[in-house]
Tab-separated table of C-alpha atoms in Angstrom:
chain	number	residue	atom	x	y	z
G	119	UNK	CA	40.102	96.700	-106.239
G	120	UNK	CA	43.545	97.322	-105.253
G	121	UNK	CA	44.504	95.755	-102.048
G	122	UNK	CA	47.724	97.530	-100.350
G	123	UNK	CA	50.558	95.582	-98.662
G	124	UNK	CA	49.112	95.764	-95.221
G	125	UNK	CA	52.615	95.095	-93.731
G	126	UNK	CA	53.154	98.484	-94.115
G	127	UNK	CA	50.587	99.558	-92.010
G	128	UNK	CA	51.916	97.599	-89.059
G	129	UNK	CA	55.060	100.033	-88.839
G	130	UNK	CA	54.808	102.435	-85.739
G	131	UNK	CA	55.011	105.710	-86.480
G	132	UNK	CA	57.703	107.429	-88.866
G	133	UNK	CA	61.058	106.334	-89.398
G	134	UNK	CA	63.245	107.336	-86.605
G	135	UNK	CA	65.129	110.269	-87.811
G	136	UNK	CA	62.220	111.712	-89.806
G	137	UNK	CA	60.504	111.929	-86.182
G	138	UNK	CA	63.588	113.905	-84.909
G	139	UNK	CA	63.752	115.981	-87.727
G	140	UNK	CA	60.196	116.926	-87.586
G	141	UNK	CA	60.879	117.800	-83.695
G	142	UNK	CA	64.022	119.943	-84.283
G	143	UNK	CA	62.323	121.908	-86.996
G	144	UNK	CA	59.274	122.797	-84.834
G	145	UNK	CA	61.527	123.833	-82.204
G	146	UNK	CA	63.626	126.031	-84.658
G	147	UNK	CA	60.457	127.738	-85.760
G	148	UNK	CA	59.519	128.509	-82.388
G	149	UNK	CA	62.845	129.427	-81.393
G	150	UNK	CA	64.703	131.215	-84.356
G	151	UNK	CA	67.049	132.980	-82.246
G	152	UNK	CA	68.567	129.562	-80.778
G	153	UNK	CA	71.580	128.135	-82.550
G	154	UNK	CA	71.144	124.621	-82.797
G	155	UNK	CA	74.177	121.967	-82.948
G	156	UNK	CA	73.327	118.786	-84.463
G	157	UNK	CA	74.901	115.602	-83.273
G	158	UNK	CA	72.191	113.235	-83.972
G	159	UNK	CA	72.079	111.669	-87.498
G	160	UNK	CA	75.271	110.225	-88.659
G	161	UNK	CA	75.974	112.364	-91.671
G	162	UNK	CA	79.341	113.622	-92.309
G	163	UNK	CA	80.152	117.534	-92.409
G	164	UNK	CA	83.875	117.474	-94.009
G	165	UNK	CA	84.087	118.121	-97.628
G	166	UNK	CA	84.943	115.460	-100.125
G	167	UNK	CA	88.867	114.767	-100.117
G	168	UNK	CA	90.698	116.313	-103.107
G	169	UNK	CA	91.708	113.204	-104.604
G	170	UNK	CA	88.243	112.164	-104.823
G	171	UNK	CA	87.119	115.656	-106.180
G	172	UNK	CA	89.842	115.306	-109.029
G	173	UNK	CA	88.665	112.017	-109.953
G	174	UNK	CA	85.140	113.390	-110.309
G	175	UNK	CA	86.224	116.297	-112.189
G	176	UNK	CA	87.982	113.791	-114.806
G	177	UNK	CA	85.061	111.420	-114.996
G	178	UNK	CA	82.712	114.428	-115.727
G	179	UNK	CA	84.955	115.533	-118.703
G	180	UNK	CA	84.729	111.989	-120.035
G	181	UNK	CA	81.340	112.023	-119.740
G	182	UNK	CA	81.412	115.267	-122.452
G	183	UNK	CA	83.213	113.261	-125.120
G	184	UNK	CA	81.741	110.894	-127.535
G	185	UNK	CA	85.118	108.602	-127.123
G	186	UNK	CA	84.998	108.339	-123.388
G	187	UNK	CA	81.157	108.760	-122.532
G	188	UNK	CA	79.548	105.947	-120.509
G	189	UNK	CA	75.931	104.857	-120.405
G	190	UNK	CA	74.445	102.009	-118.200
G	191	UNK	CA	76.993	100.529	-115.876
G	192	UNK	CA	77.973	96.761	-115.544
G	193	UNK	CA	75.528	94.821	-113.653
G	194	UNK	CA	78.014	94.163	-110.709
G	195	UNK	CA	79.872	97.684	-111.241
G	196	UNK	CA	82.707	98.502	-113.211
G	197	UNK	CA	85.899	96.386	-113.157
G	198	UNK	CA	88.211	99.185	-112.129
G	199	UNK	CA	86.365	99.457	-108.920
G	200	UNK	CA	85.534	96.181	-107.938
G	201	UNK	CA	89.334	95.150	-108.502
G	202	UNK	CA	90.203	98.235	-106.128
G	203	UNK	CA	87.821	96.877	-103.774
G	204	UNK	CA	89.241	93.208	-103.948
G	205	UNK	CA	93.232	94.348	-103.702
G	206	UNK	CA	92.867	96.948	-100.759
G	207	UNK	CA	89.655	95.763	-98.860
G	208	UNK	CA	90.340	91.806	-98.868
G	209	UNK	CA	93.631	90.893	-100.313
G	210	UNK	CA	95.416	93.304	-98.207
G	211	UNK	CA	93.851	91.621	-95.228
G	212	UNK	CA	94.327	88.089	-96.138
G	213	UNK	CA	90.626	87.458	-97.199
G	214	UNK	CA	89.854	85.114	-100.286
G	215	UNK	CA	87.226	87.511	-102.106
G	216	UNK	CA	86.818	87.804	-105.937
G	217	UNK	CA	85.716	90.716	-108.156
G	218	UNK	CA	82.558	88.694	-109.190
G	219	UNK	CA	81.284	88.096	-105.962
G	220	UNK	CA	81.261	92.114	-105.266
G	221	UNK	CA	78.090	94.010	-106.188
G	222	UNK	CA	78.440	97.992	-106.277
G	223	UNK	CA	75.369	99.916	-105.139
G	224	UNK	CA	74.310	103.255	-103.837
G	225	UNK	CA	74.860	102.360	-100.277
G	226	UNK	CA	74.406	99.790	-97.341
G	227	UNK	CA	71.409	101.292	-96.249
G	228	UNK	CA	69.634	100.245	-99.718
G	229	UNK	CA	71.338	96.789	-99.471
G	230	UNK	CA	70.660	96.096	-95.878
G	231	UNK	CA	67.172	96.660	-96.564
G	232	UNK	CA	66.956	94.872	-99.980
G	233	UNK	CA	68.965	91.894	-98.993
G	234	UNK	CA	65.829	90.344	-97.181
G	235	UNK	CA	64.135	89.659	-100.696
G	236	UNK	CA	66.316	86.737	-101.045
G	237	UNK	CA	64.686	84.906	-97.934
G	238	UNK	CA	61.513	83.073	-97.477
G	239	UNK	CA	59.018	84.815	-95.739
G	240	UNK	CA	58.733	82.631	-92.845
G	241	UNK	CA	62.406	82.949	-92.014
G	242	UNK	CA	63.505	84.147	-88.453
G	243	UNK	CA	65.399	86.947	-88.129
G	244	UNK	CA	67.748	87.762	-84.945
G	245	UNK	CA	68.912	91.211	-84.433
G	246	UNK	CA	71.163	92.980	-81.787
G	247	UNK	CA	69.314	95.200	-79.568
G	248	UNK	CA	69.575	98.281	-79.872
G	249	UNK	CA	69.682	97.897	-83.599
G	250	UNK	CA	70.016	100.239	-86.636
G	251	UNK	CA	66.149	100.277	-87.449
G	252	UNK	CA	66.495	99.295	-91.390
G	253	UNK	CA	67.094	95.845	-90.514
G	254	UNK	CA	63.824	95.263	-88.705
G	255	UNK	CA	61.691	97.623	-90.776
G	256	UNK	CA	62.371	96.168	-93.958
G	257	UNK	CA	61.423	92.757	-92.597
G	258	UNK	CA	58.173	94.156	-91.148
G	259	UNK	CA	57.430	95.578	-94.708
G	260	UNK	CA	58.009	91.884	-96.026
G	261	UNK	CA	55.601	90.471	-93.461
G	262	UNK	CA	58.450	88.582	-91.594
G	263	UNK	CA	58.145	90.058	-88.256
G	264	UNK	CA	54.739	89.198	-86.567
G	265	UNK	CA	52.581	91.712	-84.608
G	266	UNK	CA	54.240	94.774	-82.754
G	267	UNK	CA	53.761	94.671	-78.839
G	268	UNK	CA	53.410	98.102	-77.797
G	269	UNK	CA	54.061	97.291	-74.222
G	270	UNK	CA	57.767	95.784	-74.800
G	271	UNK	CA	58.371	97.536	-78.278
G	272	UNK	CA	59.051	94.191	-79.536
G	273	UNK	CA	58.041	92.210	-82.628
G	274	UNK	CA	56.590	88.805	-81.893
G	275	UNK	CA	58.410	86.983	-84.360
G	276	UNK	CA	61.651	88.564	-84.070
G	277	UNK	CA	64.656	87.285	-81.848
G	278	UNK	CA	66.087	90.102	-80.004
G	279	UNK	CA	69.632	89.758	-78.753
G	280	UNK	CA	70.099	92.458	-76.025
G	281	UNK	CA	73.336	94.691	-75.869
G	282	UNK	CA	73.459	96.627	-72.841
G	283	UNK	CA	76.037	97.550	-70.158
G	284	UNK	CA	75.631	94.509	-68.095
G	285	UNK	CA	77.013	92.337	-70.844
G	286	UNK	CA	79.540	94.720	-72.311
G	287	UNK	CA	77.127	95.444	-75.314
G	288	UNK	CA	78.272	92.014	-76.744
G	289	UNK	CA	75.372	90.196	-78.058
G	290	UNK	CA	74.818	86.663	-76.807
G	291	UNK	CA	73.796	83.418	-78.800
G	292	UNK	CA	70.008	83.540	-78.793
G	293	UNK	CA	68.064	80.431	-77.171
G	294	UNK	CA	65.990	80.202	-80.425
G	295	UNK	CA	68.031	79.421	-83.495
G	296	UNK	CA	67.458	82.073	-86.036
G	297	UNK	CA	67.695	81.766	-89.791
G	298	UNK	CA	69.011	85.103	-90.440
G	299	UNK	CA	71.457	87.070	-88.052
G	300	UNK	CA	72.005	90.720	-88.278
G	301	UNK	CA	75.377	91.970	-86.961
G	302	UNK	CA	76.538	95.648	-87.220
G	303	UNK	CA	80.269	95.700	-85.990
G	304	UNK	CA	81.313	98.342	-85.097
G	305	UNK	CA	77.892	98.862	-83.914
G	306	UNK	CA	75.664	101.653	-84.918
G	307	UNK	CA	74.128	102.924	-82.391
G	308	UNK	CA	76.254	101.947	-79.421
G	309	UNK	CA	79.823	102.556	-80.975
G	310	UNK	CA	80.975	99.284	-79.249
G	311	UNK	CA	82.311	96.272	-81.107
G	312	UNK	CA	84.017	92.642	-80.489
G	313	UNK	CA	87.256	91.067	-80.932
G	314	UNK	CA	88.070	88.856	-84.019
G	315	UNK	CA	87.968	85.721	-81.649
G	316	UNK	CA	84.517	86.672	-80.813
G	317	UNK	CA	83.356	87.185	-84.182
G	318	UNK	CA	84.838	83.855	-85.255
G	319	UNK	CA	82.504	82.044	-82.523
G	320	UNK	CA	79.399	83.795	-84.401
G	321	UNK	CA	80.650	82.320	-87.836
G	322	UNK	CA	81.104	79.011	-86.149
G	323	UNK	CA	77.789	79.306	-84.422
G	324	UNK	CA	76.086	80.145	-87.926
G	325	UNK	CA	77.755	77.299	-89.859
G	326	UNK	CA	76.838	74.782	-87.200
G	327	UNK	CA	73.005	76.192	-87.227
G	328	UNK	CA	72.603	76.444	-90.985
G	329	UNK	CA	72.166	80.319	-90.346
G	330	UNK	CA	73.161	83.165	-92.460
G	331	UNK	CA	75.047	86.277	-91.107
G	332	UNK	CA	74.192	89.683	-92.661
G	333	UNK	CA	77.451	91.548	-91.688
G	334	UNK	CA	77.262	95.382	-91.872
G	335	UNK	CA	80.891	96.887	-91.862
G	336	UNK	CA	79.902	100.518	-92.626
G	337	UNK	CA	82.354	101.713	-90.034
G	338	UNK	CA	85.314	99.513	-90.621
G	339	UNK	CA	87.501	102.451	-91.497
G	340	UNK	CA	87.222	103.796	-87.664
G	341	UNK	CA	88.551	100.537	-86.174
G	342	UNK	CA	91.865	101.447	-84.086
G	343	UNK	CA	92.641	98.005	-82.265
G	344	UNK	CA	94.223	95.534	-83.720
G	345	UNK	CA	92.285	92.746	-82.113
G	346	UNK	CA	89.011	93.855	-83.867
G	347	UNK	CA	88.232	92.548	-87.556
G	348	UNK	CA	88.089	94.701	-90.393
G	349	UNK	CA	85.785	92.184	-92.564
G	350	UNK	CA	83.975	89.072	-91.371
G	351	UNK	CA	86.009	87.185	-94.080
G	352	UNK	CA	89.113	87.053	-91.858
G	353	UNK	CA	87.133	84.570	-90.024
G	354	UNK	CA	87.552	80.802	-91.044
G	355	UNK	CA	84.628	79.498	-92.470
G	356	UNK	CA	82.891	82.980	-93.012
G	357	UNK	CA	82.507	82.501	-96.948
G	358	UNK	CA	79.908	79.736	-96.102
G	359	UNK	CA	77.895	81.648	-93.875
G	360	UNK	CA	78.220	85.450	-94.274
G	361	UNK	CA	76.973	88.348	-96.626
G	362	UNK	CA	79.080	91.463	-95.868
G	363	UNK	CA	77.781	95.283	-96.403
G	364	UNK	CA	80.193	98.093	-96.862
G	365	UNK	CA	79.794	101.773	-97.196
G	366	UNK	CA	81.868	104.661	-98.780
G	367	UNK	CA	79.487	106.993	-96.559
G	368	UNK	CA	81.491	107.107	-93.430
G	369	UNK	CA	85.102	106.360	-94.726
G	370	UNK	CA	84.997	108.649	-97.506
G	371	UNK	CA	82.195	111.209	-96.993
G	372	UNK	CA	79.857	109.738	-99.581
G	373	UNK	CA	76.553	110.384	-97.505
G	374	UNK	CA	75.357	112.818	-100.484
G	375	UNK	CA	77.353	111.029	-103.325
G	376	UNK	CA	76.257	107.476	-102.788
G	377	UNK	CA	78.250	104.393	-102.934
G	378	UNK	CA	78.646	101.091	-101.315
G	379	UNK	CA	78.859	97.478	-102.268
G	380	UNK	CA	77.794	93.902	-101.103
G	381	UNK	CA	79.979	90.700	-100.758
G	382	UNK	CA	78.168	87.344	-101.579
G	383	UNK	CA	80.544	84.576	-101.723
G	384	UNK	CA	79.994	81.521	-104.405
G	385	UNK	CA	80.083	79.183	-101.417
G	386	UNK	CA	76.806	80.625	-100.046
G	387	UNK	CA	74.076	78.007	-100.799
G	388	UNK	CA	71.044	77.220	-98.999
G	389	UNK	CA	68.437	74.632	-100.161
G	390	UNK	CA	70.693	73.940	-103.049
G	391	UNK	CA	70.118	77.769	-104.281
G	392	UNK	CA	73.263	79.934	-104.628
G	393	UNK	CA	72.420	83.274	-103.015
G	394	UNK	CA	75.362	84.865	-105.074
G	395	UNK	CA	73.348	83.992	-108.154
G	396	UNK	CA	69.977	85.068	-106.672
G	397	UNK	CA	71.398	88.423	-105.837
G	398	UNK	CA	73.026	88.864	-109.026
G	399	UNK	CA	69.631	88.645	-110.592
G	400	UNK	CA	67.866	90.714	-108.353
G	401	UNK	CA	70.526	93.228	-108.720
G	402	UNK	CA	70.189	93.095	-112.629
G	403	UNK	CA	66.570	93.391	-112.385
G	404	UNK	CA	65.862	96.165	-110.031
G	405	UNK	CA	69.084	98.143	-110.074
G	406	UNK	CA	70.778	100.219	-112.979
G	407	UNK	CA	73.875	100.835	-111.105
G	408	UNK	CA	75.814	103.623	-109.434
G	409	UNK	CA	76.775	106.431	-111.968
G	410	UNK	CA	80.107	106.058	-113.771
G	411	UNK	CA	81.383	109.381	-112.043
G	412	UNK	CA	80.678	108.230	-108.526
G	413	UNK	CA	82.402	104.874	-109.354
G	414	UNK	CA	85.338	106.638	-110.491
G	415	UNK	CA	85.167	108.575	-107.162
G	416	UNK	CA	85.210	105.347	-105.207
G	417	UNK	CA	88.346	104.066	-107.135
G	418	UNK	CA	90.151	107.252	-105.838
G	419	UNK	CA	89.463	105.939	-102.318
G	420	UNK	CA	91.959	103.478	-102.943
G	421	UNK	CA	94.642	105.629	-104.793
G	422	UNK	CA	97.643	106.537	-102.535
G	423	UNK	CA	96.596	110.197	-102.302
G	424	UNK	CA	93.071	109.185	-101.419
G	425	UNK	CA	94.141	106.618	-98.539
G	426	UNK	CA	96.205	109.632	-96.687
G	427	UNK	CA	93.574	112.177	-97.195
G	428	UNK	CA	90.789	109.866	-95.848
G	429	UNK	CA	92.854	108.449	-93.022
G	430	UNK	CA	93.177	112.236	-91.845
G	431	UNK	CA	89.640	112.804	-92.416
G	432	UNK	CA	88.802	109.773	-90.095
G	433	UNK	CA	91.263	110.914	-87.575
G	434	UNK	CA	89.416	114.350	-87.665
G	435	UNK	CA	86.118	112.680	-86.726
G	436	UNK	CA	87.737	110.137	-84.021
G	437	UNK	CA	89.409	113.435	-82.377
G	438	UNK	CA	85.507	114.670	-82.114
G	439	UNK	CA	84.538	111.429	-80.518
G	440	UNK	CA	87.504	111.853	-78.010
G	441	UNK	CA	86.436	115.305	-77.168
G	442	UNK	CA	82.610	114.206	-76.701
G	443	UNK	CA	83.741	110.853	-74.730
G	444	UNK	CA	86.309	112.857	-72.382
G	445	UNK	CA	83.759	115.813	-72.108
G	446	UNK	CA	80.927	113.662	-71.005
G	447	UNK	CA	82.953	111.758	-68.565
G	448	UNK	CA	84.082	114.791	-66.862
G	449	UNK	CA	80.519	115.964	-66.702
G	450	UNK	CA	79.654	112.676	-64.681
G	451	UNK	CA	77.901	110.629	-67.623
G	452	UNK	CA	78.312	106.909	-68.056
G	453	UNK	CA	79.684	106.631	-71.566
G	454	UNK	CA	80.723	103.836	-73.983
G	455	UNK	CA	82.031	103.791	-77.614
G	456	UNK	CA	84.222	106.170	-79.283
G	457	UNK	CA	87.293	103.939	-79.753
G	458	UNK	CA	86.524	102.002	-82.744
G	459	UNK	CA	83.423	103.982	-83.941
G	460	UNK	CA	82.353	107.636	-84.484
G	461	UNK	CA	79.505	107.104	-82.169
G	462	UNK	CA	79.235	107.848	-78.348
G	463	UNK	CA	76.514	105.894	-76.229
G	464	UNK	CA	75.689	107.402	-72.793
G	465	UNK	CA	73.501	106.598	-69.943
G	466	UNK	CA	70.700	109.024	-69.514
G	467	UNK	CA	70.892	110.777	-66.259
G	468	UNK	CA	68.639	110.932	-63.303
G	469	UNK	CA	66.230	108.241	-64.743
G	470	UNK	CA	65.415	110.198	-67.852
G	471	UNK	CA	63.770	108.287	-70.466
G	472	UNK	CA	65.397	108.576	-73.633
G	473	UNK	CA	63.204	110.779	-75.303
G	474	UNK	CA	62.887	113.079	-72.247
G	475	UNK	CA	66.835	113.632	-72.515
G	476	UNK	CA	66.316	114.293	-76.182
G	477	UNK	CA	63.993	117.094	-75.258
G	478	UNK	CA	66.207	118.152	-72.203
G	479	UNK	CA	69.271	118.671	-74.394
G	480	UNK	CA	67.565	120.365	-77.402
G	481	UNK	CA	65.588	122.802	-74.888
G	482	UNK	CA	68.429	123.211	-72.389
G	483	UNK	CA	71.296	123.198	-74.448
G	484	UNK	CA	69.998	123.502	-78.107
G	485	UNK	CA	71.990	120.255	-78.959
G	486	UNK	CA	70.461	117.346	-80.873
G	487	UNK	CA	71.148	113.772	-80.400
G	488	UNK	CA	69.386	110.519	-80.972
G	489	UNK	CA	67.080	108.756	-78.405
G	490	UNK	CA	68.147	105.383	-77.591
G	491	UNK	CA	64.703	103.805	-77.485
G	492	UNK	CA	64.625	104.504	-81.105
G	493	UNK	CA	66.961	101.714	-81.957
G	494	UNK	CA	64.984	99.154	-79.817
G	495	UNK	CA	63.590	98.381	-76.336
G	496	UNK	CA	67.000	97.666	-74.805
G	497	UNK	CA	68.312	101.105	-75.932
G	498	UNK	CA	65.619	102.678	-73.412
G	499	UNK	CA	67.775	104.943	-70.999
G	500	UNK	CA	70.605	105.431	-73.480
G	501	UNK	CA	71.376	108.351	-75.941
G	502	UNK	CA	73.562	108.485	-78.893
G	503	UNK	CA	75.680	111.303	-80.075
G	504	UNK	CA	77.928	111.434	-83.075
G	505	UNK	CA	81.358	112.696	-83.758
G	506	UNK	CA	80.374	113.770	-87.562
G	507	UNK	CA	79.895	117.535	-86.883
G	508	UNK	CA	83.002	120.145	-87.105
G	509	UNK	CA	85.274	120.230	-84.322
G	510	UNK	CA	84.092	123.592	-83.375
G	511	UNK	CA	80.627	122.596	-83.018
G	512	UNK	CA	81.314	119.596	-81.334
G	513	UNK	CA	83.562	121.546	-78.722
G	514	UNK	CA	80.713	124.042	-78.388
G	515	UNK	CA	78.046	121.308	-77.741
G	516	UNK	CA	80.217	119.689	-75.160
G	517	UNK	CA	80.681	122.921	-73.418
G	518	UNK	CA	76.766	123.491	-73.403
G	519	UNK	CA	76.283	119.771	-71.952
G	520	UNK	CA	78.835	120.239	-69.290
G	521	UNK	CA	76.935	123.418	-68.175
G	522	UNK	CA	73.620	121.979	-67.681
């Protein structure tokens, strides 16, 4: 008789954003006259840049001709895209990364979930708290997290690194040494980040303790301060302790197009095994590659026209972030983020829980955000708003909130 993977049954409830979607849908059906503004899920709203659209049109035409038709993509991704990534994302920042260390995929969410397949079942993971839920949930599915404690909202075998107002949302080195450390910087959900010198301390810590850092840099394009690193490979020694995840979703609006990549340096070896070679085998066995049309779109991100157009698009969203941050401040809220990331993190008012504030905003202002507790126990008492809506909707949402 078939036995299921019972680790899936340990997951409490549904995925955070599925729960939010169900609650919003139920409210909308019951109140069809209400105009709901969504500042919850980090989905972009601006159209793809012209340079990207042009590249996709050219690629579509190529697929219609026998001479230029493409079938399966190379395992690592097309060389034209990987070379553009090396030149623009790494060489331009003084980082030593090679094209055969880059693995093109359909996005950072998939990679952040799948990368744990390389690790033994008894590896101890450490996560910032609050945290992007996929890091923990994918390890739950693999049986690596122990039991869920309802009272604390924690998994027994996960090392939590609280990131709260009292420590400026900067994770501290855990008392128990982990095997794998997940860092998302700039951070989702708090919208905060750390300096390059602080990141160097994490690289030194990992190398000293034989740990691996999974570094999620999905929001790198939103960094505005010079002292913040755009890649972990700007730090000395990162090639021997870090895997980096990158996404085209937020910097180029590819949430519906789907494209990302993972960097696994050749120096990454644990127990004599090369993680780069293991990931290459996993990639080739389980993945058929991002479509040719999409990879040509990714290449256009690095064109001169693409860079300019996307810089303007990032500025559009960060202006929304400023509107949210300033508006909430004037309304008396305690607010964080919005400087190096498109997320605003605020304290819930008057002792409300995260979900109570969610319901309050939905019902009183018809505005959707994300409860902080959905990102982990240290997120309780906080709330996330995103800057990815239109300027008009963002301004309207803040006007509604300020009237409460």
